[in-house]
mmCIF file of C-alpha atoms (C1' of nucleotides) in Angstrom:
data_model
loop_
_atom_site.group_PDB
_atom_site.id
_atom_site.type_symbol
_atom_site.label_atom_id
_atom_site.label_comp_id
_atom_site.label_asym_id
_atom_site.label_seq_id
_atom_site.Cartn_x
_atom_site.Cartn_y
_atom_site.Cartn_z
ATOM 1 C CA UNK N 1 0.000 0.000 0.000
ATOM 2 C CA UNK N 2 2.446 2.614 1.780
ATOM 3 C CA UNK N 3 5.381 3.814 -0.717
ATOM 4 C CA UNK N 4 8.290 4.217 1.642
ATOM 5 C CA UNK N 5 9.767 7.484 -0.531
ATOM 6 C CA UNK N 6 13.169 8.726 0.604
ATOM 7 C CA UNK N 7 13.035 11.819 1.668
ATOM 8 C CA UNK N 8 17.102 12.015 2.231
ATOM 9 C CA UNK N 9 19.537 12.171 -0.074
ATOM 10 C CA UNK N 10 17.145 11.940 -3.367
ATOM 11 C CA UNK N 11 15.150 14.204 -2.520
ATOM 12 C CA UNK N 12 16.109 16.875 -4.266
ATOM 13 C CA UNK N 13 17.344 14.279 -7.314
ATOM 14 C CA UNK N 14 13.618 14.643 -9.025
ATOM 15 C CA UNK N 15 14.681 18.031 -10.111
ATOM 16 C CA UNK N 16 18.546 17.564 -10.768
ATOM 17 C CA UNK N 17 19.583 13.809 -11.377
ATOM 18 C CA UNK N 18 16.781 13.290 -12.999
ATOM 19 C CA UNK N 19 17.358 15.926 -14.925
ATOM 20 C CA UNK N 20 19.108 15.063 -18.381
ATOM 21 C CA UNK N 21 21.356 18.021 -19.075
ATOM 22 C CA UNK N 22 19.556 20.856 -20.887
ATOM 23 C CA UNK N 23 21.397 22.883 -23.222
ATOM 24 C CA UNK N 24 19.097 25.952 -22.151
ATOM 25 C CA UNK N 25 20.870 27.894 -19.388
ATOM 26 C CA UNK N 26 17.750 28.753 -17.505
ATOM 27 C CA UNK N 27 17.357 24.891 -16.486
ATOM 28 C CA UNK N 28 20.832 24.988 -15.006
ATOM 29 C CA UNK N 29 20.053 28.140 -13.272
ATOM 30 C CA UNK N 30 16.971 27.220 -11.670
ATOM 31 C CA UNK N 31 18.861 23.684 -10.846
ATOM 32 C CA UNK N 32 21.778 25.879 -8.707
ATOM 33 C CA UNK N 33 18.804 27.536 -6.721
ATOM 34 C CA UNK N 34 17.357 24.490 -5.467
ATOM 35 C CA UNK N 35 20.892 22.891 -4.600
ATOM 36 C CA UNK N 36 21.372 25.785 -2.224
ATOM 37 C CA UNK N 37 18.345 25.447 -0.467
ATOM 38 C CA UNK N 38 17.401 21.710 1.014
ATOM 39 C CA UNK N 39 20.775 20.992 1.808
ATOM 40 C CA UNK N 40 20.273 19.902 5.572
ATOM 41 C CA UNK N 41 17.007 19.098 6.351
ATOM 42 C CA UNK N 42 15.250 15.199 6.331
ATOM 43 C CA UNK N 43 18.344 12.998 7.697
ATOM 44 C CA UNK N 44 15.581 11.566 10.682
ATOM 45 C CA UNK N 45 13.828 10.355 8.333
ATOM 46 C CA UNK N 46 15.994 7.987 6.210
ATOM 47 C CA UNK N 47 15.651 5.049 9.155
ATOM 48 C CA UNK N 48 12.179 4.681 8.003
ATOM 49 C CA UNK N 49 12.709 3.917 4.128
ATOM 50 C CA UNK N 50 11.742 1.002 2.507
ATOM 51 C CA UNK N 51 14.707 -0.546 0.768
ATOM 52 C CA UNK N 52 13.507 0.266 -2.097
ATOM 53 C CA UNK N 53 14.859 3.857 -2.656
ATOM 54 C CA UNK N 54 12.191 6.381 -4.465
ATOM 55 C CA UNK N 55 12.626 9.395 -6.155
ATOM 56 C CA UNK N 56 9.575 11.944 -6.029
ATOM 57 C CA UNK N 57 9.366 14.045 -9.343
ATOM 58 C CA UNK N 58 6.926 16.499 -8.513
ATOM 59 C CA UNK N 59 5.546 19.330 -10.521
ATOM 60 C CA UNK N 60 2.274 21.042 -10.714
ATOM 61 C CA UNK N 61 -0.691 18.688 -11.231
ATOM 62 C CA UNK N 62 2.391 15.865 -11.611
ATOM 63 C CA UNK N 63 3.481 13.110 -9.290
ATOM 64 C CA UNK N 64 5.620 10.607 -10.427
ATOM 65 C CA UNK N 65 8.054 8.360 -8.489
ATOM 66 C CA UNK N 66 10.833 7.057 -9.711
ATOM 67 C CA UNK N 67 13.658 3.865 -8.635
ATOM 68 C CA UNK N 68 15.657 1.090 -9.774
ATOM 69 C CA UNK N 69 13.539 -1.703 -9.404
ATOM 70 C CA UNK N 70 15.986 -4.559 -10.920
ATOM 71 C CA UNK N 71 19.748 -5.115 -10.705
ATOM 72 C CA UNK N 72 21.685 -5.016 -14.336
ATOM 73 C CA UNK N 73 22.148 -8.245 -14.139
ATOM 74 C CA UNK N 74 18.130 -9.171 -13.132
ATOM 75 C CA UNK N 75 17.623 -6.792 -15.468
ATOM 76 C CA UNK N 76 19.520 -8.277 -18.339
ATOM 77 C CA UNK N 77 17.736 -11.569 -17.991
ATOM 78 C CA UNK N 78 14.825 -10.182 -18.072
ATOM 79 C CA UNK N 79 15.118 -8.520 -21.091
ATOM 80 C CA UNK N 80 16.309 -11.566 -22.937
ATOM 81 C CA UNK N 81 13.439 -13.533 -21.696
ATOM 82 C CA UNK N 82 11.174 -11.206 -23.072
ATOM 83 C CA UNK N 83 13.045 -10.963 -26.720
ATOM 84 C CA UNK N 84 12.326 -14.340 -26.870
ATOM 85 C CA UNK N 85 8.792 -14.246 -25.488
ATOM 86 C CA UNK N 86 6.904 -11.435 -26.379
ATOM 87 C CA UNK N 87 5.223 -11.568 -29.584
ATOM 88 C CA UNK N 88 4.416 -8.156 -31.217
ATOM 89 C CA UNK N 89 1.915 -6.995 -33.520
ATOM 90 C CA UNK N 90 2.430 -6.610 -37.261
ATOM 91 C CA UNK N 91 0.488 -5.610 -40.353
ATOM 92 C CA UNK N 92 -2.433 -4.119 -40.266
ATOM 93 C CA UNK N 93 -2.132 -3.917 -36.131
ATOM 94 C CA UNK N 94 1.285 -1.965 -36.395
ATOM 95 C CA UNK N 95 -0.375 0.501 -38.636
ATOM 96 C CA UNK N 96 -1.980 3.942 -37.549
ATOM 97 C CA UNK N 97 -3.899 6.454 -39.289
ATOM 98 C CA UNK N 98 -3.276 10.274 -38.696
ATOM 99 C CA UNK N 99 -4.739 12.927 -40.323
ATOM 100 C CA UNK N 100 -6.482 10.698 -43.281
ATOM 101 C CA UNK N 101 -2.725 8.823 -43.808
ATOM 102 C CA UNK N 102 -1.580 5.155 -42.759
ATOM 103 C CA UNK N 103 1.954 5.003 -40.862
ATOM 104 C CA UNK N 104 3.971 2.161 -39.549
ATOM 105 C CA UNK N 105 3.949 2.879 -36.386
ATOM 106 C CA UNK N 106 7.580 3.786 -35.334
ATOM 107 C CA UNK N 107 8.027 0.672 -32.661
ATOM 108 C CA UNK N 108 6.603 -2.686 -31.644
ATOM 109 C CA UNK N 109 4.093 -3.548 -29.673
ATOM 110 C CA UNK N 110 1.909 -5.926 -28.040
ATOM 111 C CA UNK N 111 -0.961 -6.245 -25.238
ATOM 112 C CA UNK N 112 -0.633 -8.949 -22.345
ATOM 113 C CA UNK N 113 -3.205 -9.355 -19.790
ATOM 114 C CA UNK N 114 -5.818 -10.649 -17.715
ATOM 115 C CA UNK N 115 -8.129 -13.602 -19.666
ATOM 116 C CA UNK N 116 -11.021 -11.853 -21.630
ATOM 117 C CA UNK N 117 -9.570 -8.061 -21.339
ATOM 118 C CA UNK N 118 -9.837 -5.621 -24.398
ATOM 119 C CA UNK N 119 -7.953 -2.249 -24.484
ATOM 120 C CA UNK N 120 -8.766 1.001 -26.974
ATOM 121 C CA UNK N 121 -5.681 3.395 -27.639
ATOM 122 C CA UNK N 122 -5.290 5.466 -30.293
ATOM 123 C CA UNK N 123 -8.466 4.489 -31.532
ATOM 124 C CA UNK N 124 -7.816 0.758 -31.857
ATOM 125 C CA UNK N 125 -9.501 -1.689 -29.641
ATOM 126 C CA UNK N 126 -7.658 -5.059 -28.980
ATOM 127 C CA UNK N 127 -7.812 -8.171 -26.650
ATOM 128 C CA UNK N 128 -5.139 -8.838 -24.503
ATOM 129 C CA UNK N 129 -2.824 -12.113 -24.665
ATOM 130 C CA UNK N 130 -2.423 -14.535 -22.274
ATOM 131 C CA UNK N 131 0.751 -12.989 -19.538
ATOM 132 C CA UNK N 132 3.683 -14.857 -20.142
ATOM 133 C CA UNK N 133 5.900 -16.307 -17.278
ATOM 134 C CA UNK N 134 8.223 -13.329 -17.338
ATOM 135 C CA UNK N 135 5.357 -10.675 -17.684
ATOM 136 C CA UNK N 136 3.897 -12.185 -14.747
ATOM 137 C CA UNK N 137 6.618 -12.324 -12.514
ATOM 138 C CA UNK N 138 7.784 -8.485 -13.511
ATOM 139 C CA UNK N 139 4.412 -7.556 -12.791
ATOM 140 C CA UNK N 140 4.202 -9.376 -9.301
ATOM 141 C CA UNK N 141 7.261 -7.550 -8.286
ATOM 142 C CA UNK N 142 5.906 -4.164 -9.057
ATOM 143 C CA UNK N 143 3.286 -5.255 -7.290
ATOM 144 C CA UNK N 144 5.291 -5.569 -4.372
ATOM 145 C CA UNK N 145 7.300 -2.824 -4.590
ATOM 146 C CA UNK N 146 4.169 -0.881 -5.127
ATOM 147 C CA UNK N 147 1.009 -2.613 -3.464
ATOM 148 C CA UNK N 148 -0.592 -1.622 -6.584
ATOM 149 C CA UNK N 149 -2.257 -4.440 -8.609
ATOM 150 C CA UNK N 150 -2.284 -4.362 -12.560
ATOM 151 C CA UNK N 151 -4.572 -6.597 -14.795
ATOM 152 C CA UNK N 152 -2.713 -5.723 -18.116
ATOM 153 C CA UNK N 153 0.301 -4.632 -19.942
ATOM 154 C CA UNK N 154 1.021 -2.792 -23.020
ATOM 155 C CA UNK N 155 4.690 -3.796 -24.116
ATOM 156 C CA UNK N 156 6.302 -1.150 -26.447
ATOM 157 C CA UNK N 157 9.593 -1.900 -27.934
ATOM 158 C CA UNK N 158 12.154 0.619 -29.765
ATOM 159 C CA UNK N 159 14.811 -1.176 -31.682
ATOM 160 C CA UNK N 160 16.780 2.006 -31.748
ATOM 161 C CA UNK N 161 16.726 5.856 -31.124
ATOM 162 C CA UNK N 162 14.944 6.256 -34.202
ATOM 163 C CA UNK N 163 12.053 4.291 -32.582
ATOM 164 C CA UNK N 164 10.260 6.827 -30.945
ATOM 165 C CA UNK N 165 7.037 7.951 -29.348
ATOM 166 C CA UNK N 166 4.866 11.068 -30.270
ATOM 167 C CA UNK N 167 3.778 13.189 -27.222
ATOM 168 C CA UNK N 168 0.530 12.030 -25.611
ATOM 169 C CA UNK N 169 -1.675 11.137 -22.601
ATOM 170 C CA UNK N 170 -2.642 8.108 -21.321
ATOM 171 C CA UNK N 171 -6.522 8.892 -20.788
ATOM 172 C CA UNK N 172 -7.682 6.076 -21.921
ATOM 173 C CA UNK N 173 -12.039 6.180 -20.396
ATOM 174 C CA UNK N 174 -11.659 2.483 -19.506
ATOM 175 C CA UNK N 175 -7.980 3.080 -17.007
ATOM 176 C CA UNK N 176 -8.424 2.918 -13.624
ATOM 177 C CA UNK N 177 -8.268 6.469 -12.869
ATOM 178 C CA UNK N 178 -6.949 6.161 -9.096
ATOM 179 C CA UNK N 179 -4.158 3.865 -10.197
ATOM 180 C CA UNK N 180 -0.717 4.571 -10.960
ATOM 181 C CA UNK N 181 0.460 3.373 -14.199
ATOM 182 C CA UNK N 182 3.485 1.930 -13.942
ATOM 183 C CA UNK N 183 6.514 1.669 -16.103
ATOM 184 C CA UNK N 184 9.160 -0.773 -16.040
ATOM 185 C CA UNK N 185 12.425 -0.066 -18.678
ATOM 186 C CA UNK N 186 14.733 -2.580 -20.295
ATOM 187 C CA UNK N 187 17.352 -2.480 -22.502
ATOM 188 C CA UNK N 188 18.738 1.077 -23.899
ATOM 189 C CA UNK N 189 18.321 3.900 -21.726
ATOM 190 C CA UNK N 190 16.067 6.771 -23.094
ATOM 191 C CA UNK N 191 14.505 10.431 -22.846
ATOM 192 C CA UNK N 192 11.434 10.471 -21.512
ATOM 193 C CA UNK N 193 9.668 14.331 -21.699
ATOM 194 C CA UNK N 194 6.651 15.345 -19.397
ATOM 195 C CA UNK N 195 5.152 19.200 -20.890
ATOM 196 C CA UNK N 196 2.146 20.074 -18.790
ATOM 197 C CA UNK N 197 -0.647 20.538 -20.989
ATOM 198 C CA UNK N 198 -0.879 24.148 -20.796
ATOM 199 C CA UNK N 199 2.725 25.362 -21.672
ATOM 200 C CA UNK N 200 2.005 23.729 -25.273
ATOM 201 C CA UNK N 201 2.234 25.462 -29.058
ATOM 202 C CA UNK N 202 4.020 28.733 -29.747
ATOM 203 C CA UNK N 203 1.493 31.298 -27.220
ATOM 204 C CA UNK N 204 0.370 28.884 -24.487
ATOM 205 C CA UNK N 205 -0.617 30.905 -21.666
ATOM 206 C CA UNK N 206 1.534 29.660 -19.032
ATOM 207 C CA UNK N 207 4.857 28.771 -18.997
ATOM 208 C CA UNK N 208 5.710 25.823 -17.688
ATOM 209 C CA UNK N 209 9.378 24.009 -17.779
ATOM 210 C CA UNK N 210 9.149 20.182 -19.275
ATOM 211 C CA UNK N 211 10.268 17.975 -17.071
ATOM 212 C CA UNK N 212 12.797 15.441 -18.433
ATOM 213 C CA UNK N 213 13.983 12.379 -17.085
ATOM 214 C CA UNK N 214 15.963 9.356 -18.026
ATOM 215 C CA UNK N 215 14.849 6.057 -18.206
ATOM 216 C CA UNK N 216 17.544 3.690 -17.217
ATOM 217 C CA UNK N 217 17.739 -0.315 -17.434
ATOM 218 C CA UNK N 218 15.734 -2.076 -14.724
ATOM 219 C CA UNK N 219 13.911 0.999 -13.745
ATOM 220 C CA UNK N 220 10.754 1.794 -12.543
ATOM 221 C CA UNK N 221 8.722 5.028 -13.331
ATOM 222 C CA UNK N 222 5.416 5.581 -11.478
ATOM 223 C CA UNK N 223 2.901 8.078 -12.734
ATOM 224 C CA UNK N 224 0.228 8.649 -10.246
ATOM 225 C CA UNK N 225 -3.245 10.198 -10.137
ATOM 226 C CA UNK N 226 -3.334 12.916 -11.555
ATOM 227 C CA UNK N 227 -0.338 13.513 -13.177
ATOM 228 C CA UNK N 228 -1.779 12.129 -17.134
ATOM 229 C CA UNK N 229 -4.790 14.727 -16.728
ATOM 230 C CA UNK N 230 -2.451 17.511 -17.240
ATOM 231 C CA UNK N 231 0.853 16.422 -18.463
ATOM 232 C CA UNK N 232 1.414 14.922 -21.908
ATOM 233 C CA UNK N 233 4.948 12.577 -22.351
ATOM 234 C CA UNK N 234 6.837 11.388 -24.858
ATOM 235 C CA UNK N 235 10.026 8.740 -26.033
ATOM 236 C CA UNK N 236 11.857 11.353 -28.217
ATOM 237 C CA UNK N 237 13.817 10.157 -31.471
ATOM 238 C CA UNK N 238 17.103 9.791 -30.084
ATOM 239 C CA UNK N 239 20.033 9.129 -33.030
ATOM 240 C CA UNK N 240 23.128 8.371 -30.774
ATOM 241 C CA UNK N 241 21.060 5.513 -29.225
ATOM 242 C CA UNK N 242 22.273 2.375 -31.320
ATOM 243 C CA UNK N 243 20.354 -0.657 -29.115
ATOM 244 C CA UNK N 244 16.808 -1.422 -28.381
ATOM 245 C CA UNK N 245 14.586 -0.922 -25.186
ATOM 246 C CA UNK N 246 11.849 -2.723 -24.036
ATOM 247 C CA UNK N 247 9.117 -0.720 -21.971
ATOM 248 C CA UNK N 248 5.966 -2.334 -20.143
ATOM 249 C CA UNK N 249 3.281 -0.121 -18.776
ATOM 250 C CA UNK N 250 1.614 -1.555 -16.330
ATOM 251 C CA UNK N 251 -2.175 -0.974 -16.048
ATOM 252 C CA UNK N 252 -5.469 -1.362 -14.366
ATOM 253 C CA UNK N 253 -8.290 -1.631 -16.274
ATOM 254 C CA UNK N 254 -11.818 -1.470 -15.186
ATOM 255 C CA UNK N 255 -13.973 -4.372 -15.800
ATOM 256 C CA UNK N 256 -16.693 -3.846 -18.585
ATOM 257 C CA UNK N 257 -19.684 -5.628 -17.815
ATOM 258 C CA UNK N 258 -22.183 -5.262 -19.897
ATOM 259 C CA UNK N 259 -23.275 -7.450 -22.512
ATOM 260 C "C1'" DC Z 1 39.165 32.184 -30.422
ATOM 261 C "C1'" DA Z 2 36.216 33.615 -34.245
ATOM 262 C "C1'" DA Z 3 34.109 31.740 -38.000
ATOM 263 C "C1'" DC Z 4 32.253 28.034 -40.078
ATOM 264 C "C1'" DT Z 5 29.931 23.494 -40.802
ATOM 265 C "C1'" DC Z 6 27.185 19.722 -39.491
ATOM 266 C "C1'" DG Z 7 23.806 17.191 -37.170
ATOM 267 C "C1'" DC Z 8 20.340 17.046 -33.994
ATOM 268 C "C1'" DA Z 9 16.392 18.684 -31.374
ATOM 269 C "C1'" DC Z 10 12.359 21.182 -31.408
ATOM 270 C "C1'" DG Z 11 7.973 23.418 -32.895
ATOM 271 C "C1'" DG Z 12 4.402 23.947 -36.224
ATOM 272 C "C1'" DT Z 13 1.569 21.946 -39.699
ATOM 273 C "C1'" DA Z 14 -1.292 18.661 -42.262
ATOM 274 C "C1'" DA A 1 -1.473 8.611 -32.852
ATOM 275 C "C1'" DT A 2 2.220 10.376 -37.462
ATOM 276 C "C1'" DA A 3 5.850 12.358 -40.850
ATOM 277 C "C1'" DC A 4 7.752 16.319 -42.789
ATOM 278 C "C1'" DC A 5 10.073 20.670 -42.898
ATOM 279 C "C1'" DG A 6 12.133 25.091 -41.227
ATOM 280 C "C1'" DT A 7 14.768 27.108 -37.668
ATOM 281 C "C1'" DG A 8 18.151 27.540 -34.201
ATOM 282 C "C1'" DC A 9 21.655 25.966 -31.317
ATOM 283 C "C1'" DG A 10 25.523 23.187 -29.562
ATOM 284 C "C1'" DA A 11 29.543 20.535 -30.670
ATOM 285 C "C1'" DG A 12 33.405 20.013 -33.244
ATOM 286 C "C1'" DT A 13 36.995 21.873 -36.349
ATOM 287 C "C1'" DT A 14 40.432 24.938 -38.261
#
DNA sequence: CAACTCGCACGGTA
DNA sequence: ATACCGTGCGAGTT
């Protein structure tokens, strides 16, 4: 149930390890004035962590925790297991349609889950496959890092930085909407953006710093309520990264019955 | 170190 | 959801 977040020394990491390095100088700045300040306070509280050691990334109307859920070398198995596991979409099912044209979709995916569950994103509805042995035990240890239960997974898997994600929210009607979605990475590390949804396009009213993070091997990212009502995120194109990643969302769905 | 090139990231558009 | 294109900037070079 409880997340046991460390409030010690990663506290102030949401904001600066977290941070990929950001060629504008006004990130940097603002990431000096928050280094001077917090600089003493919380050591009492680092007896009662969980082993597990959180980051909070925190911004407005975003909540997000962040930690290394796997070892490298846990991690590395895992990854192979699932190369030879999962089994992805293709054809017609790895094809999208945006504004009136049909795209490969720039990654693979597939849909695991609970027996008899259907999922609609990005306008396509599809039933979800049988978990696998390694889908099921990644998602029972979320669960117990977490305490949060997940009937379904949405595997995405970029075979290089080209591979890549357009910006978008996960408000899918049928989600859970008081549980976290969680997100477990493999393989490659990558970008991931957060832009809050009203510091988009050239004169958005507010202005609003993205908030970037990286998303290392093993990890596990934790977007809670009700952080994908206002921010959008994306898996930018990334050229310098030559090897793939693997990266599971794990979700709750709510049961549909009717019919 | 100024000037230049190159490649990448980003924002807008359809 | 996407690709495409224009712009600007940082890195690297001489």
């Amino acid at each position: 149930m409880e997340k046991f977040v460390v409030r010690g020394p990663n506290k102030r990491s949401c904001t600066s390890d977290a941070l990929i390095r950001s060629p504008r100088k006004k990130i940097k700045l603002e990431e000096d004035e928050r280094m001077k300040e917090e600089e003493d306070e919380d050591e009492a509280l680092a007896e009662f962590s969980n082993p597990v050691p959180w980051q909070k990334i925190e911004a407005e109307g975003l909540d997000c925790d962040y930690a290394q859920l796997f070892s490298t070398e846990e991690a590395d198995k895992l990854f192979k297991q699932l190369e030879e596991e999962v089994v992805y979409s293709t054809g017609e099912e790895a094809k999208v349609q945006v504004f009136g044209k049909v795209y490969n979709i720039p990654r693979k995916q597939a849909t695991y889950g609970d027996a008899g569950l259907t999922y609609t994103y990005s306008g396509v509805r599809r039933s979800a496959c049988p978990w696998t042995p390694t889908l099921e035990s990644i998602r029972d240890a979320v669960t117990k890092t977490t305490g949060q239960t997940f009937n379904f997974v949405l595997v995405n898997r970029y075979k290089d930085g080209q591979d890549h994600m357009g910006e978008h929210r996960d408000d899918e009607k049928e989600l859970d909407p008081l549980c976290p979605i969680a997100s477990v990475s493999l393989g490659a590390a990558r970008d991931f953006i957060f832009r809050h949804r009203d510091a988009r396009g050239k004169q958005s009213r507010r202005q609003i710093e993205p908030v970037r993070l990286e998303l290392a091997h093993g990890s596990l990212l934790l977007m809670n309520p009700p952080t994908n009502t206002f921010w959008y995120h994306s898996l930018p194109v990334r050229k310098k990264v030559l090897l793939p990643r693997i990266n599971l969302t794990f979700r709750r769905i709510v049961l549909d019955r009717k019919k």
